[in-house]
C-alpha atoms as an extended CHARMM CRD file, in Angstrom:
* protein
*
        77  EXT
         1         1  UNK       CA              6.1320000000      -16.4820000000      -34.6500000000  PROA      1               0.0000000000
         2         2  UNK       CA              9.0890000000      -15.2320000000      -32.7810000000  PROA      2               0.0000000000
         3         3  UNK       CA              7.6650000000      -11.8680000000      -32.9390000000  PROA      3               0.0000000000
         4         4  UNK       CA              4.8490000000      -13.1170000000      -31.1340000000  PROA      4               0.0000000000
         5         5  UNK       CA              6.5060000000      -13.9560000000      -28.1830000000  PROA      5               0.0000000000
         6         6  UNK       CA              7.1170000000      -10.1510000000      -26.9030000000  PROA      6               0.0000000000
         7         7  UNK       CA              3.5490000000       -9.6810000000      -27.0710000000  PROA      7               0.0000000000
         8         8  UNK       CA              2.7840000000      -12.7280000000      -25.1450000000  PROA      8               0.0000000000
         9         9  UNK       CA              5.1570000000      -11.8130000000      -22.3390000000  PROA      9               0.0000000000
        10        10  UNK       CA              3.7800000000       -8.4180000000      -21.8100000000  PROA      10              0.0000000000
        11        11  UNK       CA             -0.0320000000       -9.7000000000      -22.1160000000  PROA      11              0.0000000000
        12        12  UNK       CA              1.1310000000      -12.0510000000      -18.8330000000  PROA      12              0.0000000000
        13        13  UNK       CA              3.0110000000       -9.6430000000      -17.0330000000  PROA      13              0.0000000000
        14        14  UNK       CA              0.3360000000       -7.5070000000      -17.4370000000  PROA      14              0.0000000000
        15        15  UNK       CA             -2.5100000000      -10.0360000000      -15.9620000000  PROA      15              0.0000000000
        16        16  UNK       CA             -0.4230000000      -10.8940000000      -13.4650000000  PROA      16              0.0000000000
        17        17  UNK       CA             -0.1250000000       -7.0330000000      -12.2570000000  PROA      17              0.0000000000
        18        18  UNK       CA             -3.8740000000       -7.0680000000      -11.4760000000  PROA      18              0.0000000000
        19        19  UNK       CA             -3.7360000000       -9.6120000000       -9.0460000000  PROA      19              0.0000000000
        20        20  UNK       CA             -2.5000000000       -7.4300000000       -6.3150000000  PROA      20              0.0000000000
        21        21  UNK       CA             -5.0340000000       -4.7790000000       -4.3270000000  PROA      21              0.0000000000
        22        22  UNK       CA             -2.6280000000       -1.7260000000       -4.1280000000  PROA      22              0.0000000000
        23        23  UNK       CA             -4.6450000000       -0.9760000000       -0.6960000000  PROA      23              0.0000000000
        24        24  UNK       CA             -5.1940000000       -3.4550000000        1.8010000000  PROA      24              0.0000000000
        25        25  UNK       CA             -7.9110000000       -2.0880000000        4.0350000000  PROA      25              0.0000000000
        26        26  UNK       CA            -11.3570000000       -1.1980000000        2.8000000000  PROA      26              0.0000000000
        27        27  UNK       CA            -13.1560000000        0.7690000000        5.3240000000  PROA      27              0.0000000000
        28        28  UNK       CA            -15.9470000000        2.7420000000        3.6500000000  PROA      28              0.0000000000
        29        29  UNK       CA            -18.5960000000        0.6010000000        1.8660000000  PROA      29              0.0000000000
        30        30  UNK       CA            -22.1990000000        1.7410000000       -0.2040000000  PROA      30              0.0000000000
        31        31  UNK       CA            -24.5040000000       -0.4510000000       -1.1130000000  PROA      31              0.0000000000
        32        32  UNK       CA            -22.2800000000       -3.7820000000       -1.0280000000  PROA      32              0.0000000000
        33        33  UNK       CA            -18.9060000000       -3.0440000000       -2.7090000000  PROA      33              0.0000000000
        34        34  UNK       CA            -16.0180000000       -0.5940000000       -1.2170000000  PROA      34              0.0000000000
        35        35  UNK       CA            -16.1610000000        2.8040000000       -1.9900000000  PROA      35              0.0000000000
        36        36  UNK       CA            -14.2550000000        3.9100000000       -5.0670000000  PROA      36              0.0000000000
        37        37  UNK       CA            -13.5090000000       -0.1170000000       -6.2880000000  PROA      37              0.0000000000
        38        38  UNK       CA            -15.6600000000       -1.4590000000       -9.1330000000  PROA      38              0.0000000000
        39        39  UNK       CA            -16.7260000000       -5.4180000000       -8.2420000000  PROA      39              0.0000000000
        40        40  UNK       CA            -18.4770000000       -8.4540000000       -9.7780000000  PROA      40              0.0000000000
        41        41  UNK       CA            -21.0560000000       -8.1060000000       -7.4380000000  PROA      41              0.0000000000
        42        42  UNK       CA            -23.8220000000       -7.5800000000      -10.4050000000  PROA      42              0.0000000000
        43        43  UNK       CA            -23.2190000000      -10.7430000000      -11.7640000000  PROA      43              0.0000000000
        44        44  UNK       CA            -23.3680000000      -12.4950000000       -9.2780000000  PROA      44              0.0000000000
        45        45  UNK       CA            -22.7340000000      -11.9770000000       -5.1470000000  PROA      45              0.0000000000
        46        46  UNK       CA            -18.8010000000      -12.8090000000       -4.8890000000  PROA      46              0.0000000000
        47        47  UNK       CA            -17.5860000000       -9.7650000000       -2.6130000000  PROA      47              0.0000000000
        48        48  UNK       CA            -18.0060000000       -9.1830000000        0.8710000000  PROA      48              0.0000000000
        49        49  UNK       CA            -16.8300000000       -6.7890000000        3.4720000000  PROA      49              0.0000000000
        50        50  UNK       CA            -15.5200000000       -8.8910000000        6.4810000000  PROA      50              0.0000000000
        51        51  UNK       CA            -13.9940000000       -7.3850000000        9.8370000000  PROA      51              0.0000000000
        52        52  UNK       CA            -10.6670000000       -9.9190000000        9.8460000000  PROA      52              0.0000000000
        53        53  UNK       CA             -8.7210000000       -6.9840000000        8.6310000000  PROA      53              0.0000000000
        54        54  UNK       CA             -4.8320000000       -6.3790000000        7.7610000000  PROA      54              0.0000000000
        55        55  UNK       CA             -5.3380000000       -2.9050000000        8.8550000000  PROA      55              0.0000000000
        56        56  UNK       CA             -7.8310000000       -0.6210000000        9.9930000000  PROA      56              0.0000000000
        57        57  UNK       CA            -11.1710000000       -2.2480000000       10.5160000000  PROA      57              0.0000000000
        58        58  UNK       CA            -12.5020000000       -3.4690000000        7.4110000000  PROA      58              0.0000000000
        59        59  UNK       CA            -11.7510000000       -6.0400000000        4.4120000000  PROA      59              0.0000000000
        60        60  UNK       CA            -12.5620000000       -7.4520000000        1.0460000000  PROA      60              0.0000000000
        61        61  UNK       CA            -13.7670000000      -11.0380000000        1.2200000000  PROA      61              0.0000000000
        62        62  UNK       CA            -13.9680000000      -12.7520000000       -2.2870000000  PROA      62              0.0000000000
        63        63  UNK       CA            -15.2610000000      -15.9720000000       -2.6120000000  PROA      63              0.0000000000
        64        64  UNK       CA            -14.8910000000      -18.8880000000       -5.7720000000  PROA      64              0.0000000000
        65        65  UNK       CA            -17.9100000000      -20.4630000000       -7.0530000000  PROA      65              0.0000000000
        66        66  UNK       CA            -19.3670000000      -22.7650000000       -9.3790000000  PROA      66              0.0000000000
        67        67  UNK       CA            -21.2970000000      -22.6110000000      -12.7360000000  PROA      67              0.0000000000
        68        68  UNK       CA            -21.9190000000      -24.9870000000      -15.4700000000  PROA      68              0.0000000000
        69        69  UNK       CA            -18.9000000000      -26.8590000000      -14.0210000000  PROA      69              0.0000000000
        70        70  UNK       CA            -16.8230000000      -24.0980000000      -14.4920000000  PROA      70              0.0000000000
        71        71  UNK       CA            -15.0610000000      -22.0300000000      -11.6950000000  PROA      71              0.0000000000
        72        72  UNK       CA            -15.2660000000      -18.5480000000      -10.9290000000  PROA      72              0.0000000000
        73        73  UNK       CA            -13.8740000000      -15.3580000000       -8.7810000000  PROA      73              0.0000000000
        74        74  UNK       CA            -15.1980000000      -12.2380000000       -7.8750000000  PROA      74              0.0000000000
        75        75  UNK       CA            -13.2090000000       -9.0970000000       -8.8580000000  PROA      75              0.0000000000
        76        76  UNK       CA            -12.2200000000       -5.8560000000       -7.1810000000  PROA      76              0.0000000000
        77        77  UNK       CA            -10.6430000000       -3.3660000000       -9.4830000000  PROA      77              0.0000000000
């Protein structure tokens, strides 16, 4: 069991890495998503481009919803 433990720290650290966007602004979109990211959108609409931006003129909006009682985000990765 202990040598468990190692593998469980780096699985966390690891999900917890990809909750940061390295890049804040998003200013060239096609078709729906931001150029060059990959997003849920094809499961379902989650990710928008909004003009309340950090820098430059464009962001990512992602928005929660529900199904089946369940909770869900969009992604951008």
């Amino acid at each position: 069991m202990k040598k468990l433990y190692p593998l469980i720290l780096l699985t966390g650290m690891a999900g917890g890495m990809l909750a940061q966007i390295p890049n804040p602004s998003f200013e060239t979109w096609l078709d729906g998503d931001p150029e060059g990211w990959t997003t849920s959108n094809v499961a379902a609409p989650s990710v928008f481009q909004v003009s309340d931006a950090h820098e430059g003129s464009s962001a990512v909006r992602i928005d929660a919803f529900t199904a089946s009682g369940l909770t869900f985000g969009g992604t951008v990765v």
